[in-house]
Coordinates of N, CA and C in Angstrom, one line a residue:
X71 N 59.9 36.0 72.5 CA 59.2 37.3 72.3 C 57.9 37.3 73.1
X72 N 57.7 38.4 73.9 CA 56.4 38.5 74.6 C 55.3 38.9 73.7
X73 N 54.1 38.7 74.2 CA 52.9 39.1 73.4 C 52.9 40.6 73.1
X74 N 53.3 41.4 74.0 CA 53.3 42.8 73.8 C 54.4 43.2 72.7
X75 N 55.5 42.5 72.7 CA 56.5 42.7 71.7 C 56.0 42.3 70.3
X76 N 55.2 41.2 70.3 CA 54.6 40.8 69.0 C 53.6 41.8 68.5
X77 N 52.8 42.4 69.4 CA 51.9 43.4 69.0 C 52.6 44.7 68.5
X78 N 53.7 45.0 69.2 CA 54.4 46.2 68.8 C 55.0 46.0 67.4
X79 N 55.5 44.8 67.1 CA 56.1 44.5 65.8 C 55.0 44.6 64.7
X80 N 53.9 44.1 65.1 CA 52.8 44.0 64.1 C 52.3 45.4 63.6
X81 N 52.4 46.4 64.5 CA 51.9 47.7 64.2 C 53.0 48.7 63.8
X82 N 54.2 48.2 63.6 CA 55.3 49.1 63.5 C 55.1 50.1 62.3
X83 N 54.6 49.6 61.2 CA 54.4 50.5 60.1 C 53.3 51.6 60.4
X84 N 52.3 51.2 61.1 CA 51.2 52.1 61.4 C 51.7 53.2 62.4
X85 N 52.5 52.8 63.4 CA 53.0 53.7 64.3 C 54.0 54.6 63.7
X86 N 54.8 54.1 62.8 CA 55.8 55.0 62.1 C 55.1 56.1 61.3
X87 N 53.9 55.7 60.8 CA 53.1 56.7 60.0 C 52.7 57.8 61.0
X88 N 52.3 57.4 62.3 CA 51.9 58.4 63.3 C 53.1 59.3 63.6
X89 N 54.3 58.7 63.8 CA 55.5 59.5 64.1 C 55.8 60.5 63.1
X90 N 55.5 60.2 61.8 CA 55.8 61.1 60.7 C 54.6 62.0 60.3
X91 N 53.5 61.8 61.0 CA 52.3 62.6 60.6 C 52.6 64.1 60.8
X92 N 52.2 65.0 59.9 CA 52.5 66.5 60.1 C 51.9 67.0 61.4
X93 N 50.9 66.4 62.0 CA 50.3 66.9 63.2 C 51.4 66.7 64.3
X94 N 51.9 65.5 64.4 CA 52.9 65.2 65.4 C 54.2 65.9 65.2
X95 N 54.6 66.0 64.0 CA 55.9 66.7 63.7 C 55.7 68.2 63.9
X96 N 54.5 68.7 63.7 CA 54.2 70.1 63.9 C 54.2 70.5 65.4
X97 N 53.8 69.5 66.2 CA 54.0 69.8 67.7 C 55.4 69.9 68.0
X98 N 56.2 69.0 67.5 CA 57.7 68.9 67.8 C 58.4 70.2 67.4
X99 N 58.1 70.7 66.2 CA 58.9 71.9 65.7 C 58.1 73.2 65.9
X100 N 56.9 73.1 66.4 CA 56.1 74.3 66.6 C 55.3 74.8 65.4
X101 N 55.4 74.1 64.3 CA 54.7 74.6 63.1 C 53.2 74.3 63.0
X102 N 52.7 73.4 63.9 CA 51.3 73.1 63.8 C 50.4 74.3 64.1
X103 N 49.4 74.5 63.3 CA 48.5 75.7 63.5 C 47.8 75.5 64.8
X104 N 47.6 76.6 65.6 CA 46.9 76.5 66.8 C 45.4 76.1 66.6
X105 N 44.9 76.5 65.4 CA 43.5 76.1 65.0 C 43.4 74.6 65.0
X106 N 44.3 73.9 64.4 CA 44.3 72.4 64.4 C 44.4 71.9 65.8
X107 N 45.3 72.5 66.6 CA 45.5 72.0 68.0 C 44.3 72.2 68.8
X108 N 43.6 73.4 68.6 CA 42.4 73.7 69.3 C 41.3 72.6 69.0
X109 N 41.2 72.3 67.8 CA 40.3 71.3 67.3 C 40.6 70.0 68.0
X110 N 41.9 69.6 68.0 CA 42.3 68.4 68.7 C 41.9 68.3 70.1
X111 N 42.1 69.4 70.8 CA 41.9 69.5 72.3 C 40.4 69.2 72.5
X112 N 39.5 69.8 71.7 CA 38.1 69.5 71.9 C 37.7 68.0 71.6
X113 N 38.3 67.5 70.5 CA 38.0 66.1 70.2 C 38.6 65.1 71.2
X114 N 39.8 65.4 71.6 CA 40.5 64.5 72.6 C 39.9 64.6 73.9
X115 N 39.4 65.7 74.4 CA 38.7 65.8 75.6 C 37.4 64.8 75.6
X116 N 36.7 64.9 74.5 CA 35.6 63.9 74.3 C 36.1 62.5 74.3
X117 N 37.1 62.2 73.6 CA 37.7 60.8 73.6 C 38.1 60.4 75.0
X118 N 38.8 61.2 75.7 CA 39.3 60.8 77.0 C 38.2 60.6 78.0
X119 N 37.1 61.3 77.9 CA 36.0 61.1 78.8 C 35.4 59.7 78.6
X120 N 35.4 59.2 77.4 CA 34.9 57.9 77.2 C 36.0 56.8 77.4
X121 N 37.3 57.2 77.2 CA 38.4 56.3 77.5 C 38.4 55.9 79.0
X122 N 38.1 56.9 79.8 CA 38.0 56.7 81.3 C 36.9 55.7 81.6
X123 N 35.8 55.9 80.9 CA 34.6 55.0 81.2 C 35.0 53.5 80.8
X124 N 35.7 53.4 79.7 CA 36.1 52.0 79.2 C 37.1 51.4 80.2
X125 N 38.0 52.3 80.7 CA 38.9 51.8 81.8 C 38.1 51.3 83.0
X126 N 37.0 51.9 83.3 CA 36.2 51.5 84.4 C 35.5 50.2 84.1
X127 N 35.1 50.0 82.8 CA 34.6 48.7 82.4 C 35.6 47.6 82.7
X128 N 36.9 47.9 82.4 CA 38.0 46.9 82.6 C 38.0 46.6 84.1
X129 N 37.9 47.6 84.9 CA 38.0 47.4 86.4 C 36.8 46.5 86.8
X130 N 35.6 46.6 86.2 CA 34.5 45.8 86.6 C 34.7 44.4 86.1
X131 N 35.4 44.2 85.0 CA 35.6 42.8 84.4 C 36.8 42.1 84.9
X132 N 37.6 42.8 85.8 CA 38.9 42.2 86.2 C 38.6 41.0 87.1
X133 N 39.4 39.9 87.1 CA 39.2 38.7 87.8 C 39.6 38.8 89.3
X134 N 40.2 39.9 89.7 CA 40.7 40.0 91.1 C 40.6 41.4 91.5
X135 N 40.5 41.6 92.8 CA 40.3 43.0 93.4 C 41.5 43.9 93.1
X136 N 42.7 43.3 93.1 CA 43.9 44.1 92.9 C 43.9 44.8 91.5
X137 N 43.5 44.0 90.5 CA 43.4 44.5 89.1 C 42.3 45.5 89.0
X138 N 41.2 45.2 89.7 CA 40.0 46.2 89.7 C 40.5 47.5 90.3
X139 N 41.2 47.4 91.4 CA 41.7 48.7 92.0 C 42.7 49.4 91.1
X140 N 43.6 48.7 90.5 CA 44.6 49.4 89.6 C 43.9 50.0 88.4
X141 N 42.9 49.4 87.8 CA 42.3 49.9 86.6 C 41.4 51.1 87.1
X142 N 40.8 51.0 88.3 CA 40.1 52.2 88.8 C 41.0 53.4 89.0
X143 N 42.2 53.1 89.4 CA 43.2 54.2 89.5 C 43.5 54.8 88.2
X144 N 43.6 54.0 87.1 CA 43.9 54.4 85.8 C 42.7 55.3 85.3
X145 N 41.5 54.9 85.6 CA 40.3 55.7 85.2 C 40.3 57.0 85.9
X146 N 40.6 57.0 87.2 CA 40.7 58.2 87.9 C 41.8 59.1 87.4
X147 N 42.9 58.5 87.0 CA 44.0 59.3 86.5 C 43.7 60.0 85.2
X148 N 42.9 59.3 84.3 CA 42.5 59.9 83.1 C 41.6 61.1 83.4
X149 N 40.6 60.8 84.3 CA 39.6 61.9 84.6 C 40.3 63.1 85.3
X150 N 41.3 62.9 86.1 CA 41.8 64.0 86.9 C 43.0 64.6 86.2
X151 N 44.0 63.8 85.8 CA 45.3 64.3 85.3 C 45.1 64.7 83.8
X152 N 44.7 63.8 82.9 CA 44.7 64.2 81.5 C 43.6 65.2 81.2
X153 N 42.4 65.0 81.8 CA 41.4 65.9 81.5 C 41.6 67.3 82.1
X154 N 42.4 67.3 83.2 CA 42.8 68.6 83.8 C 43.8 69.3 82.9
X155 N 44.7 68.5 82.3 CA 45.6 69.0 81.3 C 44.8 69.7 80.1
X156 N 43.8 69.0 79.6 CA 43.0 69.5 78.5 C 42.2 70.7 78.9
X157 N 41.7 70.7 80.2 CA 41.0 71.9 80.7 C 41.9 73.1 80.7
X158 N 43.2 72.9 81.0 CA 44.2 74.0 81.0 C 44.4 74.4 79.6
X159 N 44.5 73.5 78.7 CA 44.7 73.8 77.2 C 43.5 74.6 76.8
X160 N 42.3 74.2 77.2 CA 41.1 74.9 76.7 C 41.1 76.3 77.2
X161 N 41.5 76.5 78.4 CA 41.6 77.9 78.9 C 42.6 78.7 78.1
X162 N 43.7 78.2 77.8 CA 44.7 78.9 77.1 C 44.3 79.2 75.7
X163 N 43.5 78.3 75.1 CA 43.0 78.4 73.7 C 41.7 79.2 73.6
X164 N 41.2 79.6 74.7 CA 39.9 80.4 74.7 C 38.7 79.6 74.3
X165 N 38.7 78.3 74.6 CA 37.5 77.5 74.4 C 36.5 77.8 75.5
X166 N 35.3 78.2 75.1 CA 34.3 78.7 76.0 C 33.3 77.6 76.4
X167 N 32.6 77.8 77.5 CA 31.6 76.9 78.0 C 30.5 76.7 77.0
X168 N 30.2 77.8 76.2 CA 29.2 77.7 75.2 C 29.6 76.7 74.1
X169 N 30.9 76.8 73.7 CA 31.5 75.9 72.7 C 31.4 74.5 73.2
X170 N 31.7 74.3 74.4 CA 31.7 72.9 74.9 C 30.3 72.3 75.0
X171 N 29.4 73.2 75.3 CA 28.0 72.8 75.3 C 27.4 72.4 74.0
X172 N 27.9 73.0 72.9 CA 27.5 72.7 71.5 C 28.4 71.7 70.8
X173 N 29.4 71.2 71.5 CA 30.4 70.3 70.9 C 29.7 69.1 70.3
X174 N 30.2 68.7 69.1 CA 29.8 67.4 68.4 C 31.1 66.7 68.1
X175 N 31.2 65.4 68.4 CA 32.4 64.7 68.0 C 32.5 64.5 66.5
X176 N 33.7 64.5 66.0 CA 33.9 64.3 64.6 C 33.7 62.8 64.3
X177 N 33.5 62.4 63.0 CA 33.3 61.0 62.7 C 34.4 60.1 63.2
X178 N 35.7 60.5 63.1 CA 36.7 59.6 63.6 C 36.7 59.4 65.1
X179 N 36.5 60.5 65.9 CA 36.4 60.4 67.3 C 35.3 59.6 67.8
X180 N 34.1 59.8 67.1 CA 32.9 59.0 67.4 C 33.2 57.5 67.1
X181 N 33.8 57.2 66.0 CA 34.0 55.8 65.6 C 35.0 55.1 66.5
X182 N 36.1 55.9 66.9 CA 37.1 55.3 67.8 C 36.5 54.9 69.1
X183 N 35.8 55.9 69.7 CA 35.2 55.6 71.0 C 34.2 54.4 70.9
X184 N 33.5 54.4 69.8 CA 32.5 53.2 69.6 C 33.3 51.9 69.6
X185 N 34.4 51.9 68.9 CA 35.3 50.7 68.9 C 35.7 50.3 70.3
X186 N 36.0 51.2 71.1 CA 36.4 50.9 72.5 C 35.2 50.3 73.3
X187 N 34.1 50.9 73.1 CA 32.9 50.4 73.8 C 32.5 49.0 73.3
X188 N 32.7 48.7 72.1 CA 32.4 47.4 71.6 C 33.4 46.4 72.3
X189 N 34.6 46.7 72.4 CA 35.6 45.8 73.1 C 35.1 45.6 74.5
X190 N 34.7 46.7 75.2 CA 34.3 46.7 76.6 C 33.0 45.8 76.8
X191 N 32.0 46.0 75.9 CA 30.7 45.4 76.1 C 30.7 43.9 75.6
X192 N 31.5 43.6 74.6 CA 31.4 42.3 74.0 C 32.6 41.4 74.5
X193 N 33.7 42.0 74.8 CA 34.9 41.3 75.1 C 35.2 41.0 76.6
X194 N 36.4 40.4 76.8 CA 36.9 40.1 78.1 C 37.9 41.2 78.5
X195 N 38.5 41.1 79.7 CA 39.4 42.1 80.1 C 40.6 42.2 79.1
X196 N 41.1 41.2 78.6 CA 42.1 41.2 77.6 C 41.8 42.0 76.4
X197 N 40.5 41.9 76.0 CA 40.1 42.7 74.8 C 40.1 44.2 75.1
X198 N 39.6 44.5 76.4 CA 39.6 45.9 76.8 C 41.0 46.5 76.8
X199 N 41.9 45.8 77.4 CA 43.3 46.3 77.5 C 43.9 46.4 76.1
X200 N 43.7 45.5 75.3 CA 44.2 45.5 73.9 C 43.7 46.7 73.1
X201 N 42.4 47.0 73.3 CA 41.9 48.2 72.6 C 42.4 49.5 73.1
X202 N 42.6 49.6 74.5 CA 43.0 50.8 75.1 C 44.5 51.0 74.9
X203 N 45.3 50.0 74.9 CA 46.8 50.1 75.0 C 47.4 51.0 73.9
X204 N 47.0 50.9 72.7 CA 47.7 51.8 71.7 C 47.7 53.3 72.1
X205 N 46.6 53.7 72.7 CA 46.6 55.2 73.1 C 47.6 55.4 74.1
X206 N 47.7 54.6 75.1 CA 48.7 54.7 76.1 C 50.1 54.7 75.5
X207 N 50.4 53.6 74.8 CA 51.8 53.2 74.4 C 52.3 54.2 73.3
X208 N 51.5 54.5 72.3 CA 51.9 55.3 71.2 C 52.2 56.7 71.8
X209 N 51.4 57.3 72.6 CA 51.6 58.6 73.2 C 52.9 58.6 74.0
X210 N 53.2 57.5 74.7 CA 54.4 57.4 75.5 C 55.6 57.4 74.6
X211 N 55.6 56.6 73.5 CA 56.7 56.6 72.5 C 56.9 58.0 71.9
X212 N 55.8 58.6 71.5 CA 55.9 60.0 71.0 C 56.5 60.9 72.0
X213 N 56.0 60.9 73.2 CA 56.5 61.7 74.3 C 58.0 61.5 74.5
X214 N 58.4 60.3 74.5 CA 59.9 60.0 74.7 C 60.7 60.5 73.5
X215 N 60.1 60.4 72.3 CA 60.8 60.8 71.1 C 61.0 62.4 71.1
X216 N 59.9 63.0 71.5 CA 59.9 64.5 71.5 C 60.5 65.2 72.7
X217 N 60.8 64.4 73.7 CA 61.4 64.9 74.9 C 62.7 65.7 74.5
X218 N 62.8 66.9 75.0 CA 64.0 67.7 74.7 C 63.7 68.7 73.6
X219 N 62.7 68.4 72.8 CA 62.3 69.4 71.8 C 61.8 70.6 72.4
X220 N 62.0 71.8 71.8 CA 61.6 73.1 72.4 C 60.9 73.9 71.4
X221 N 59.7 73.5 71.0 CA 58.9 74.3 70.1 C 58.6 75.7 70.7
X222 N 58.6 76.7 69.9 CA 58.4 78.1 70.4 C 57.0 78.3 71.0
X223 N 56.0 77.5 70.6 CA 54.7 77.6 71.2 C 54.6 76.9 72.5
X224 N 54.4 77.6 73.6 CA 54.5 77.0 75.0 C 53.5 75.9 75.2
X225 N 52.3 75.9 74.6 CA 51.3 74.9 74.8 C 51.8 73.5 74.2
X226 N 52.7 73.6 73.2 CA 53.2 72.3 72.7 C 54.3 71.8 73.6
X227 N 55.0 72.7 74.2 CA 56.0 72.3 75.2 C 55.3 71.5 76.4
X228 N 54.1 72.0 76.8 CA 53.4 71.4 77.9 C 52.9 70.0 77.4
X229 N 52.4 69.9 76.2 CA 52.0 68.6 75.7 C 53.1 67.6 75.7
X230 N 54.2 68.0 75.2 CA 55.4 67.1 75.2 C 55.8 66.7 76.6
X231 N 55.8 67.6 77.5 CA 56.2 67.3 78.9 C 55.2 66.4 79.6
X232 N 54.0 66.5 79.3 CA 53.0 65.6 79.9 C 53.1 64.1 79.4
X233 N 53.3 63.9 78.1 CA 53.4 62.6 77.6 C 54.8 62.0 77.5
X234 N 55.8 62.9 77.8 CA 57.2 62.4 78.0 C 57.6 62.2 79.4
X235 N 56.6 62.4 80.3 CA 56.9 62.3 81.7 C 56.9 60.9 82.3
X236 N 57.6 60.8 83.5 CA 57.8 59.5 84.1 C 56.4 59.0 84.7
X237 N 55.5 59.8 85.2 CA 54.2 59.4 85.7 C 53.5 58.6 84.6
X238 N 53.4 59.2 83.4 CA 52.7 58.6 82.3 C 53.4 57.3 81.9
X239 N 54.7 57.3 81.8 CA 55.5 56.2 81.4 C 55.2 55.0 82.3
X240 N 55.1 55.2 83.6 CA 54.9 54.1 84.5 C 53.5 53.5 84.3
X241 N 52.5 54.3 84.0 CA 51.2 53.8 83.8 C 51.2 53.0 82.5
X242 N 51.9 53.4 81.5 CA 52.0 52.6 80.2 C 52.6 51.3 80.5
X243 N 53.8 51.3 81.2 CA 54.5 50.0 81.4 C 53.6 49.0 82.2
X244 N 52.8 49.6 83.1 CA 51.9 48.7 83.9 C 50.9 48.0 83.0
X245 N 50.4 48.7 82.0 CA 49.4 48.1 81.1 C 50.1 47.1 80.1
X246 N 51.3 47.4 79.7 CA 52.0 46.5 78.9 C 52.3 45.2 79.6
X247 N 52.7 45.3 80.8 CA 52.9 44.1 81.6 C 51.6 43.3 81.9
X248 N 50.5 44.1 82.0 CA 49.2 43.5 82.3 C 48.8 42.7 81.1
X249 N 49.0 43.2 79.9 CA 48.5 42.5 78.7 C 49.3 41.2 78.5
X250 N 50.6 41.3 78.9 CA 51.5 40.1 78.8 C 51.0 39.0 79.7
X251 N 50.6 39.4 80.9 CA 50.1 38.5 81.9 C 48.8 37.8 81.5
X252 N 47.9 38.6 80.9 CA 46.7 38.1 80.4 C 46.9 37.1 79.3
X253 N 47.8 37.5 78.4 CA 48.0 36.7 77.2 C 48.5 35.3 77.5
X254 N 49.2 35.2 78.6 CA 49.8 33.9 79.1 C 48.7 32.9 79.5
X255 N 47.5 33.5 79.9 CA 46.4 32.7 80.5 C 45.3 32.4 79.6
X256 N 45.2 33.0 78.4 CA 44.1 32.9 77.5 C 44.4 32.0 76.4
X257 N 43.4 31.7 75.5 CA 43.6 30.8 74.4 C 44.2 31.5 73.2
X258 N 44.7 30.8 72.3 CA 45.2 31.4 71.0 C 44.2 32.2 70.3
X259 N 42.9 31.7 70.3 CA 41.8 32.5 69.7 C 41.7 33.8 70.4
X260 N 41.8 33.8 71.7 CA 41.7 35.1 72.5 C 42.8 36.1 72.1
X261 N 44.0 35.5 72.0 CA 45.2 36.3 71.6 C 45.0 36.9 70.2
X262 N 44.5 36.2 69.3 CA 44.3 36.7 68.0 C 43.2 37.8 68.0
X263 N 42.2 37.7 68.8 CA 41.2 38.7 68.9 C 41.8 40.0 69.5
X264 N 42.6 39.8 70.5 CA 43.2 40.9 71.2 C 44.2 41.6 70.2
X265 N 44.9 40.9 69.4 CA 45.8 41.4 68.4 C 45.0 42.3 67.4
X266 N 43.9 41.8 67.0 CA 43.1 42.5 66.0 C 42.6 43.8 66.6
X267 N 42.2 43.8 67.8 CA 41.7 45.0 68.5 C 42.8 46.0 68.6
X268 N 44.0 45.6 69.0 CA 45.2 46.4 69.1 C 45.5 47.1 67.8
X269 N 45.5 46.3 66.7 CA 45.8 46.9 65.4 C 44.7 47.9 65.0
X270 N 43.5 47.6 65.2 CA 42.4 48.6 64.9 C 42.6 49.9 65.6
X271 N 42.9 49.8 66.9 CA 43.1 51.0 67.7 C 44.3 51.8 67.2
X272 N 45.3 51.1 66.8 CA 46.5 51.7 66.2 C 46.1 52.5 64.9
X273 N 45.3 51.9 64.1 CA 44.8 52.6 62.9 C 44.0 53.8 63.3
X274 N 43.2 53.7 64.3 CA 42.4 54.9 64.7 C 43.3 56.0 65.3
X275 N 44.4 55.6 66.0 CA 45.3 56.6 66.5 C 45.9 57.5 65.4
X276 N 46.3 56.8 64.3 CA 46.8 57.6 63.1 C 45.6 58.4 62.6
X277 N 44.4 57.9 62.5 CA 43.3 58.6 61.9 C 43.0 59.8 62.8
X278 N 43.2 59.7 64.1 CA 42.9 60.8 65.0 C 43.8 62.0 64.7
X279 N 45.1 61.7 64.5 CA 46.0 62.8 64.1 C 45.5 63.5 62.9
X280 N 45.2 62.7 61.9 CA 44.8 63.2 60.6 C 43.5 63.9 60.7
X281 N 42.5 63.4 61.5 CA 41.3 64.1 61.7 C 41.5 65.5 62.2
X282 N 42.4 65.6 63.2 CA 42.7 67.0 63.8 C 43.4 67.9 62.8
X283 N 44.3 67.3 62.1 CA 45.1 68.1 61.2 C 44.2 68.7 60.1
X284 N 43.3 67.9 59.6 CA 42.3 68.3 58.6 C 41.1 69.0 59.1
X285 N 40.9 68.9 60.5 CA 39.7 69.5 61.1 C 38.5 68.9 60.5
X286 N 38.4 67.6 60.6 CA 37.4 66.7 59.9 C 36.0 67.2 60.4
X287 N 35.1 67.1 59.4 CA 33.7 67.4 59.7 C 32.8 66.2 59.1
X288 N 31.6 66.2 59.6 CA 30.7 65.2 59.0 C 30.4 65.6 57.6
X289 N 30.2 64.6 56.7 CA 30.0 64.9 55.3 C 28.8 65.7 54.9
X290 N 27.7 65.6 55.7 CA 26.5 66.3 55.5 C 26.1 67.0 56.8
X291 N 25.9 68.2 56.7 CA 25.5 69.0 57.9 C 24.0 68.8 58.1
X292 N 23.6 68.6 59.4 CA 22.2 68.4 59.7 C 21.9 69.2 60.9
X293 N 20.9 70.0 60.9 CA 20.5 70.9 62.0 C 20.0 70.0 63.1
X294 N 20.3 70.4 64.4 CA 19.8 69.7 65.6 C 20.3 68.2 65.6
X295 N 21.5 68.0 65.2 CA 22.1 66.7 65.2 C 22.1 66.1 66.6
X296 N 21.9 64.8 66.8 CA 21.8 64.2 68.1 C 23.2 63.5 68.4
X297 N 24.2 63.7 67.6 CA 25.4 63.0 67.9 C 26.2 63.9 68.8
X298 N 25.9 63.7 70.1 CA 26.6 64.5 71.1 C 26.8 63.8 72.4
X299 N 26.6 62.5 72.4 CA 26.8 61.7 73.6 C 28.2 61.0 73.7

């Protein structure tokens, strides 16, 4: 069993909970409220802007120029392809520039990105890939599962097409292969730490669906909050 197969087995229960979450099932059958999806688009745009930066951290920490170049391509792909998709969603959902200027990340989005930065700043390349990989891989599995579904809401059809597409699948497989290559070269202690990061990110992926479905807010409102970076 490869290291990636071990990781996938370890998080099977967590990922199954994501597959069954009403947010994901609501995209598949079209029953998800557009209000929840609109909230998700705002939060996910924030998340992806930091995801791309952490990919760039990985490029900087790579041991060879080929890996640096490939991770730079991934960071560029996030910035150009996925954020372009979200910009299109924002236009369809009527999200204004004024809203974007006043946007504040929800607790879960803020915590998840902070987790990624911790892996990037404290860890090695393997830690960064382990923390990033659940977002890649889980979305790919959901996209493959939902491929062929035809929700009446067109924007959900676009979401399914994006994450069920071959371009995205190829990027995911590249990172899965990369983590297996890294795992073969590091210590058992390193692999245990990578596994822990992978599990934590998987938990955050579930929490992200739930955050969007519930339209999570900070427990105490405070004027002029500085949580906007």
